[in-house]
Amino acid sequence: MAKKSMIAREVKREKLVKKYAAKRAELKAIANDDSKTMEERFTARLKLAKLPRNSAPVRLHNRCQLTGRPHAYYRKLKISRIALRDLGSNGEIPGMVKSSW
């Protein structure tokens, strides 16, 4: 189980990313638009830099929804390999059979 503070930090980042997504996209469009003047593009980049760092989607990290583990994360299932193995062993995942030989 991951530390509660790390899980809370990720949740906080997800909220910030959602909150600033539209503003960030708008400023990026202005900054990358070649038809705008250099000053407009520069001011858009300065405004983009003033936004909170945790509002950038790059700073998000995938975590297991059951345990909060950051490594060995299956995107399709949104859980870690260890949680997947436990659920499979308990027969809680349809069609998954525990391998034994």
Tab-separated table of N, CA, C and O in Angstrom:
chain	number	residue	atom	x	y	z
A	1	MET	N	0.837	-1.178	0.000
A	1	MET	CA	0.000	0.000	0.000
A	1	MET	C	0.885	1.246	0.000
A	1	MET	O	1.800	1.361	0.803
A	2	ALA	N	0.599	2.147	-0.910
A	2	ALA	CA	1.371	3.385	-0.988
A	2	ALA	C	0.986	4.316	0.160
A	2	ALA	O	-0.073	4.171	0.774
A	3	LYS	N	1.863	5.272	0.435
A	3	LYS	CA	1.571	6.245	1.488
A	3	LYS	C	0.338	7.061	1.095
A	3	LYS	O	0.159	7.410	-0.076
A	4	LYS	N	-0.476	7.350	2.075
A	4	LYS	CA	-1.709	8.118	1.817
A	4	LYS	C	-1.387	9.502	1.263
A	4	LYS	O	-2.131	10.039	0.439
A	5	SER	N	-0.268	10.059	1.677
A	5	SER	CA	0.104	11.394	1.209
A	5	SER	C	0.421	11.393	-0.287
A	5	SER	O	0.106	12.357	-0.987
A	6	MET	N	1.028	10.298	-0.767
A	6	MET	CA	1.359	10.219	-2.195
A	6	MET	C	0.094	10.077	-3.038
A	6	MET	O	-0.021	10.671	-4.110
A	7	ILE	N	-0.835	9.276	-2.538
A	7	ILE	CA	-2.106	9.102	-3.247
A	7	ILE	C	-2.863	10.429	-3.263
A	7	ILE	O	-3.414	10.832	-4.295
A	8	ALA	N	-2.880	11.137	-2.140
A	8	ALA	CA	-3.556	12.431	-2.049
A	8	ALA	C	-2.913	13.449	-2.979
A	8	ALA	O	-3.608	14.272	-3.595
A	9	ARG	N	-1.591	13.400	-3.099
A	9	ARG	CA	-0.876	14.326	-3.984
A	9	ARG	C	-1.284	14.102	-5.441
A	9	ARG	O	-1.487	15.055	-6.190
A	10	GLU	N	-1.417	12.841	-5.829
A	10	GLU	CA	-1.838	12.525	-7.200
A	10	GLU	C	-3.262	13.007	-7.461
A	10	GLU	O	-3.562	13.519	-8.535
A	11	VAL	N	-4.145	12.827	-6.481
A	11	VAL	CA	-5.534	13.284	-6.627
A	11	VAL	C	-5.560	14.799	-6.782
A	11	VAL	O	-6.295	15.341	-7.620
A	12	LYS	N	-4.733	15.483	-6.011
A	12	LYS	CA	-4.647	16.945	-6.090
A	12	LYS	C	-4.168	17.377	-7.476
A	12	LYS	O	-4.701	18.328	-8.072
A	13	ARG	N	-3.176	16.668	-8.004
A	13	ARG	CA	-2.667	16.990	-9.341
A	13	ARG	C	-3.740	16.773	-10.402
A	13	ARG	O	-3.868	17.572	-11.333
A	14	GLU	N	-4.507	15.679	-10.281
A	14	GLU	CA	-5.569	15.411	-11.255
A	14	GLU	C	-6.598	16.538	-11.267
A	14	GLU	O	-7.057	16.954	-12.333
A	15	LYS	N	-6.950	17.031	-10.086
A	15	LYS	CA	-7.915	18.134	-9.995
A	15	LYS	C	-7.359	19.394	-10.654
A	15	LYS	O	-8.070	20.097	-11.379
A	16	LEU	N	-6.073	19.695	-10.407
A	16	LEU	CA	-5.459	20.880	-11.002
A	16	LEU	C	-5.378	20.770	-12.520
A	16	LEU	O	-5.601	21.754	-13.225
A	17	VAL	N	-5.075	19.581	-13.022
A	17	VAL	CA	-4.993	19.385	-14.471
A	17	VAL	C	-6.353	19.645	-15.102
A	17	VAL	O	-6.458	20.337	-16.126
A	18	LYS	N	-7.422	19.129	-14.489
A	18	LYS	CA	-8.772	19.361	-15.014
A	18	LYS	C	-9.144	20.842	-14.957
A	18	LYS	O	-9.745	21.377	-15.885
A	19	LYS	N	-8.792	21.481	-13.852
A	19	LYS	CA	-9.159	22.878	-13.653
A	19	LYS	C	-8.521	23.795	-14.689
A	19	LYS	O	-9.167	24.704	-15.216
A	20	TYR	N	-7.241	23.570	-14.989
A	20	TYR	CA	-6.497	24.470	-15.873
A	20	TYR	C	-6.379	23.961	-17.316
A	20	TYR	O	-5.692	24.581	-18.118
A	21	ALA	N	-7.033	22.875	-17.660
A	21	ALA	CA	-6.867	22.291	-18.997
A	21	ALA	C	-7.261	23.267	-20.108
A	21	ALA	O	-6.519	23.446	-21.080
A	22	ALA	N	-8.412	23.896	-19.976
A	22	ALA	CA	-8.892	24.800	-21.031
A	22	ALA	C	-7.973	26.022	-21.168
A	22	ALA	O	-7.599	26.410	-22.280
A	23	LYS	N	-7.606	26.619	-20.043
A	23	LYS	CA	-6.742	27.804	-20.072
A	23	LYS	C	-5.373	27.462	-20.648
A	23	LYS	O	-4.813	28.210	-21.440
A	24	ARG	N	-4.847	26.310	-20.244
A	24	ARG	CA	-3.546	25.862	-20.730
A	24	ARG	C	-3.588	25.630	-22.245
A	24	ARG	O	-2.674	26.037	-22.976
A	25	ALA	N	-4.648	24.996	-22.738
A	25	ALA	CA	-4.784	24.729	-24.180
A	25	ALA	C	-4.894	26.039	-24.963
A	25	ALA	O	-4.299	26.175	-26.049
A	26	GLU	N	-5.644	26.986	-24.421
A	26	GLU	CA	-5.805	28.280	-25.081
A	26	GLU	C	-4.473	29.018	-25.182
A	26	GLU	O	-4.110	29.542	-26.248
A	27	LEU	N	-3.714	29.046	-24.087
A	27	LEU	CA	-2.418	29.735	-24.097
A	27	LEU	C	-1.417	29.028	-25.009
A	27	LEU	O	-0.626	29.685	-25.694
A	28	LYS	N	-1.466	27.693	-25.043
A	28	LYS	CA	-0.554	26.966	-25.927
A	28	LYS	C	-0.876	27.239	-27.385
A	28	LYS	O	0.028	27.347	-28.227
A	29	ALA	N	-2.165	27.346	-27.707
A	29	ALA	CA	-2.563	27.639	-29.087
A	29	ALA	C	-2.044	29.005	-29.514
A	29	ALA	O	-1.554	29.170	-30.638
A	30	ILE	N	-2.146	29.979	-28.634
A	30	ILE	CA	-1.638	31.329	-28.945
A	30	ILE	C	-0.116	31.301	-29.084
A	30	ILE	O	0.446	31.902	-30.001
A	31	ALA	N	0.558	30.613	-28.181
A	31	ALA	CA	2.021	30.578	-28.189
A	31	ALA	C	2.576	29.888	-29.434
A	31	ALA	O	3.661	30.227	-29.902
A	32	ASN	N	1.836	28.932	-29.974
A	32	ASN	CA	2.326	28.187	-31.142
A	32	ASN	C	1.783	28.709	-32.468
A	32	ASN	O	2.113	28.168	-33.526
A	33	ASP	N	0.960	29.752	-32.441
A	33	ASP	CA	0.360	30.306	-33.652
A	33	ASP	C	1.338	31.267	-34.319
A	33	ASP	O	1.680	32.313	-33.761
A	34	ASP	N	1.772	30.919	-35.521
A	34	ASP	CA	2.752	31.743	-36.239
A	34	ASP	C	2.151	33.045	-36.773
A	34	ASP	O	2.882	33.980	-37.089
A	35	SER	N	0.831	33.114	-36.899
A	35	SER	CA	0.206	34.326	-37.422
A	35	SER	C	0.164	35.454	-36.377
A	35	SER	O	-0.027	36.617	-36.720
A	36	LYS	N	0.336	35.119	-35.108
A	36	LYS	CA	0.356	36.121	-34.042
A	36	LYS	C	1.714	36.822	-34.015
A	36	LYS	O	2.712	36.301	-34.499
A	37	THR	N	1.726	38.018	-33.427
A	37	THR	CA	2.988	38.752	-33.332
A	37	THR	C	3.879	38.094	-32.264
A	37	THR	O	3.397	37.339	-31.415
A	38	MET	N	5.130	38.424	-32.325
A	38	MET	CA	6.100	37.845	-31.391
A	38	MET	C	5.774	38.236	-29.946
A	38	MET	O	5.931	37.418	-29.029
A	39	GLU	N	5.306	39.474	-29.745
A	39	GLU	CA	4.977	39.936	-28.393
A	39	GLU	C	3.799	39.163	-27.808
A	39	GLU	O	3.807	38.784	-26.629
A	40	GLU	N	2.769	38.924	-28.635
A	40	GLU	CA	1.596	38.173	-28.173
A	40	GLU	C	1.985	36.741	-27.794
A	40	GLU	O	1.535	36.224	-26.766
A	41	ARG	N	2.803	36.150	-28.627
A	41	ARG	CA	3.246	34.786	-28.349
A	41	ARG	C	4.094	34.742	-27.076
A	41	ARG	O	3.961	33.810	-26.267
A	42	PHE	N	4.944	35.726	-26.895
A	42	PHE	CA	5.806	35.771	-25.714
A	42	PHE	C	4.984	35.951	-24.431
A	42	PHE	O	5.236	35.283	-23.429
A	43	THR	N	3.995	36.847	-24.483
A	43	THR	CA	3.154	37.053	-23.297
A	43	THR	C	2.335	35.798	-22.984
A	43	THR	O	2.118	35.479	-21.810
A	44	ALA	N	1.908	35.076	-24.004
A	44	ALA	CA	1.173	33.827	-23.782
A	44	ALA	C	2.072	32.807	-23.091
A	44	ALA	O	1.633	32.084	-22.190
A	45	ARG	N	3.323	32.764	-23.476
A	45	ARG	CA	4.263	31.828	-22.839
A	45	ARG	C	4.557	32.231	-21.396
A	45	ARG	O	4.715	31.373	-20.529
A	46	LEU	N	4.621	33.522	-21.137
A	46	LEU	CA	4.820	33.984	-19.760
A	46	LEU	C	3.616	33.620	-18.887
A	46	LEU	O	3.779	33.176	-17.746
A	47	LYS	N	2.407	33.794	-19.427
A	47	LYS	CA	1.201	33.421	-18.681
A	47	LYS	C	1.150	31.918	-18.438
A	47	LYS	O	0.721	31.473	-17.379
A	48	LEU	N	1.590	31.168	-19.427
A	48	LEU	CA	1.634	29.708	-19.295
A	48	LEU	C	2.614	29.296	-18.200
A	48	LEU	O	2.341	28.385	-17.425
A	49	ALA	N	3.721	30.012	-18.108
A	49	ALA	CA	4.721	29.708	-17.090
A	49	ALA	C	4.236	30.083	-15.688
A	49	ALA	O	4.689	29.497	-14.703
A	50	LYS	N	3.299	31.027	-15.597
A	50	LYS	CA	2.784	31.442	-14.290
A	50	LYS	C	1.751	30.470	-13.728
A	50	LYS	O	1.445	30.522	-12.544
A	51	LEU	N	1.210	29.601	-14.560
A	51	LEU	CA	0.245	28.613	-14.070
A	51	LEU	C	0.948	27.649	-13.120
A	51	LEU	O	2.165	27.459	-13.204
A	52	PRO	N	0.211	27.019	-12.206
A	52	PRO	CA	0.844	26.067	-11.280
A	52	PRO	C	1.511	24.915	-12.023
A	52	PRO	O	0.979	24.427	-13.023
A	53	ARG	N	2.657	24.498	-11.544
A	53	ARG	CA	3.382	23.413	-12.203
A	53	ARG	C	2.590	22.125	-12.198
A	53	ARG	O	2.630	21.347	-13.150
A	54	ASN	N	1.873	21.866	-11.110
A	54	ASN	CA	1.115	20.626	-11.012
A	54	ASN	C	-0.118	20.607	-11.904
A	54	ASN	O	-0.821	19.614	-11.959
A	55	SER	N	-0.382	21.700	-12.614
A	55	SER	CA	-1.515	21.714	-13.533
A	55	SER	C	-1.120	21.176	-14.910
A	55	SER	O	-1.964	21.057	-15.789
A	56	ALA	N	0.148	20.833	-15.092
A	56	ALA	CA	0.606	20.260	-16.357
A	56	ALA	C	0.319	18.757	-16.375
A	56	ALA	O	0.636	18.051	-15.417
A	57	PRO	N	-0.294	18.242	-17.445
A	57	PRO	CA	-0.624	16.818	-17.494
A	57	PRO	C	0.603	15.909	-17.465
A	57	PRO	O	0.497	14.736	-17.098
A	58	VAL	N	1.761	16.441	-17.800
A	58	VAL	CA	2.989	15.653	-17.799
A	58	VAL	C	3.343	15.195	-16.381
A	58	VAL	O	3.958	14.152	-16.190
A	59	ARG	N	2.933	15.961	-15.393
A	59	ARG	CA	3.297	15.656	-14.012
A	59	ARG	C	2.432	14.578	-13.374
A	59	ARG	O	2.711	14.130	-12.277
A	60	LEU	N	1.375	14.144	-14.071
A	60	LEU	CA	0.539	13.063	-13.553
A	60	LEU	C	1.288	11.740	-13.650
A	60	LEU	O	2.048	11.509	-14.588
A	61	HIS	N	1.059	10.872	-12.686
A	61	HIS	CA	1.679	9.550	-12.695
A	61	HIS	C	0.589	8.525	-12.462
A	61	HIS	O	-0.249	8.688	-11.573
A	62	ASN	N	0.564	7.469	-13.271
A	62	ASN	CA	-0.458	6.438	-13.115
A	62	ASN	C	-0.228	5.654	-11.837
A	62	ASN	O	0.885	5.234	-11.550
A	63	ARG	N	-1.286	5.457	-11.075
A	63	ARG	CA	-1.222	4.683	-9.839
A	63	ARG	C	-2.353	3.673	-9.817
A	63	ARG	O	-3.430	3.924	-10.343
A	64	CYS	N	-2.095	2.548	-9.167
A	64	CYS	CA	-3.101	1.503	-8.984
A	64	CYS	C	-4.267	2.080	-8.186
A	64	CYS	O	-4.071	2.741	-7.171
A	65	GLN	N	-5.501	1.803	-8.630
A	65	GLN	CA	-6.656	2.339	-7.918
A	65	GLN	C	-6.928	1.601	-6.619
A	65	GLN	O	-7.571	2.148	-5.727
A	66	LEU	N	-6.430	0.394	-6.489
A	66	LEU	CA	-6.655	-0.371	-5.267
A	66	LEU	C	-5.588	-0.105	-4.213
A	66	LEU	O	-5.895	0.087	-3.035
A	67	THR	N	-4.323	-0.107	-4.625
A	67	THR	CA	-3.230	-0.013	-3.662
A	67	THR	C	-2.458	1.295	-3.732
A	67	THR	O	-1.752	1.634	-2.787
A	68	GLY	N	-2.524	2.008	-4.847
A	68	GLY	CA	-1.765	3.241	-5.006
A	68	GLY	C	-0.353	3.008	-5.509
A	68	GLY	O	0.440	3.937	-5.595
A	69	ARG	N	-0.026	1.767	-5.846
A	69	ARG	CA	1.319	1.433	-6.324
A	69	ARG	C	1.603	2.139	-7.657
A	69	ARG	O	0.800	2.052	-8.585
A	70	PRO	N	2.778	2.813	-7.784
A	70	PRO	CA	3.073	3.550	-9.003
A	70	PRO	C	3.753	2.730	-10.108
A	70	PRO	O	3.804	3.165	-11.248
A	71	HIS	N	4.280	1.566	-9.768
A	71	HIS	CA	4.997	0.755	-10.762
A	71	HIS	C	4.153	-0.430	-11.210
A	71	HIS	O	3.231	-0.839	-10.516
A	72	ALA	N	4.517	-0.990	-12.360
A	72	ALA	CA	3.849	-2.186	-12.900
A	72	ALA	C	2.352	-1.943	-12.998
A	72	ALA	O	1.546	-2.730	-12.521
A	73	TYR	N	1.963	-0.859	-13.643
A	73	TYR	CA	0.576	-0.419	-13.755
A	73	TYR	C	0.037	-0.807	-15.124
A	73	TYR	O	0.638	-0.490	-16.138
A	74	TYR	N	-1.080	-1.519	-15.150
A	74	TYR	CA	-1.749	-1.870	-16.404
A	74	TYR	C	-2.770	-0.782	-16.723
A	74	TYR	O	-3.752	-0.617	-16.000
A	75	ARG	N	-2.564	-0.067	-17.825
A	75	ARG	CA	-3.437	1.048	-18.172
A	75	ARG	C	-4.867	0.606	-18.434
A	75	ARG	O	-5.823	1.279	-18.056
A	76	LYS	N	-5.010	-0.509	-19.106
A	76	LYS	CA	-6.343	-0.969	-19.483
A	76	LYS	C	-7.193	-1.297	-18.250
A	76	LYS	O	-8.390	-1.046	-18.222
A	77	LEU	N	-6.563	-1.845	-17.230
A	77	LEU	CA	-7.283	-2.261	-16.030
A	77	LEU	C	-7.194	-1.242	-14.894
A	77	LEU	O	-7.953	-1.318	-13.927
A	78	LYS	N	-6.241	-0.320	-14.980
A	78	LYS	CA	-5.990	0.706	-13.970
A	78	LYS	C	-5.606	0.119	-12.615
A	78	LYS	O	-5.909	0.693	-11.574
A	79	ILE	N	-4.942	-1.033	-12.635
A	79	ILE	CA	-4.438	-1.631	-11.402
A	79	ILE	C	-3.028	-2.152	-11.639
A	79	ILE	O	-2.595	-2.315	-12.770
A	80	SER	N	-2.323	-2.441	-10.551
A	80	SER	CA	-0.955	-2.932	-10.656
A	80	SER	C	-0.951	-4.436	-10.872
A	80	SER	O	-1.960	-5.114	-10.683
A	81	ARG	N	0.193	-4.969	-11.210
A	81	ARG	CA	0.317	-6.395	-11.467
A	81	ARG	C	0.042	-7.219	-10.219
A	81	ARG	O	-0.518	-8.306	-10.296
A	82	ILE	N	0.418	-6.690	-9.067
A	82	ILE	CA	0.219	-7.421	-7.821
A	82	ILE	C	-1.267	-7.496	-7.479
A	82	ILE	O	-1.786	-8.545	-7.103
A	83	ALA	N	-1.977	-6.386	-7.639
A	83	ALA	CA	-3.415	-6.370	-7.381
A	83	ALA	C	-4.131	-7.272	-8.383
A	83	ALA	O	-5.078	-7.981	-8.023
A	84	LEU	N	-3.662	-7.272	-9.636
A	84	LEU	CA	-4.244	-8.128	-10.661
A	84	LEU	C	-4.077	-9.602	-10.298
A	84	LEU	O	-5.011	-10.399	-10.414
A	85	ARG	N	-2.916	-9.956	-9.800
A	85	ARG	CA	-2.652	-11.344	-9.417
A	85	ARG	C	-3.525	-11.763	-8.239
A	85	ARG	O	-4.073	-12.864	-8.216
A	86	ASP	N	-3.666	-10.883	-7.267
A	86	ASP	CA	-4.516	-11.178	-6.111
A	86	ASP	C	-5.975	-11.363	-6.523
A	86	ASP	O	-6.641	-12.303	-6.078
A	87	LEU	N	-6.473	-10.459	-7.360
A	87	LEU	CA	-7.858	-10.570	-7.818
A	87	LEU	C	-8.063	-11.831	-8.653
A	87	LEU	O	-9.097	-12.496	-8.545
A	88	GLY	N	-7.065	-12.150	-9.495
A	88	GLY	CA	-7.152	-13.360	-10.308
A	88	GLY	C	-7.141	-14.620	-9.464
A	88	GLY	O	-7.878	-15.580	-9.724
A	89	SER	N	-6.333	-14.637	-8.436
A	89	SER	CA	-6.253	-15.797	-7.542
A	89	SER	C	-7.544	-16.001	-6.760
A	89	SER	O	-7.936	-17.132	-6.474
A	90	ASN	N	-8.200	-14.900	-6.425
A	90	ASN	CA	-9.459	-14.989	-5.691
A	90	ASN	C	-10.653	-15.265	-6.600
A	90	ASN	O	-11.768	-15.421	-6.110
A	91	GLY	N	-10.406	-15.290	-7.919
A	91	GLY	CA	-11.488	-15.552	-8.871
A	91	GLY	C	-12.415	-14.370	-9.070
A	91	GLY	O	-13.572	-14.537	-9.443
A	92	GLU	N	-11.930	-13.159	-8.855
A	92	GLU	CA	-12.762	-11.968	-8.970
A	92	GLU	C	-12.690	-11.317	-10.346
A	92	GLU	O	-13.403	-10.349	-10.605
A	93	ILE	N	-11.838	-11.841	-11.225
A	93	ILE	CA	-11.752	-11.325	-12.592
A	93	ILE	C	-12.290	-12.391	-13.526
A	93	ILE	O	-11.739	-13.498	-13.598
A	94	PRO	N	-13.379	-12.107	-14.247
A	94	PRO	CA	-13.980	-13.108	-15.124
A	94	PRO	C	-13.024	-13.535	-16.243
A	94	PRO	O	-12.378	-12.693	-16.870
A	95	GLY	N	-12.912	-14.824	-16.452
A	95	GLY	CA	-12.085	-15.370	-17.528
A	95	GLY	C	-10.629	-15.516	-17.188
A	95	GLY	O	-9.868	-16.067	-17.973
A	96	MET	N	-10.201	-15.055	-16.044
A	96	MET	CA	-8.798	-15.161	-15.655
A	96	MET	C	-8.622	-16.371	-14.737
A	96	MET	O	-9.316	-16.503	-13.741
A	97	VAL	N	-7.678	-17.217	-15.126
A	97	VAL	CA	-7.429	-18.433	-14.354
A	97	VAL	C	-6.001	-18.366	-13.848
A	97	VAL	O	-5.083	-18.019	-14.584
A	98	LYS	N	-5.800	-18.722	-12.599
A	98	LYS	CA	-4.465	-18.715	-12.021
A	98	LYS	C	-3.652	-19.840	-12.640
A	98	LYS	O	-4.094	-20.973	-12.729
A	99	SER	N	-2.478	-19.490	-13.086
A	99	SER	CA	-1.597	-20.456	-13.715
A	99	SER	C	-0.827	-21.211	-12.635
A	99	SER	O	-0.255	-20.625	-11.730
A	100	SER	N	-0.834	-22.532	-12.720
A	100	SER	CA	-0.042	-23.339	-11.787
A	100	SER	C	0.412	-24.606	-12.486
A	100	SER	O	-0.328	-25.193	-13.265
A	101	TRP	N	1.639	-25.030	-12.249
A	101	TRP	CA	2.163	-26.251	-12.842
A	101	TRP	C	3.113	-26.949	-11.907
A	101	TRP	O	3.486	-26.483	-10.898
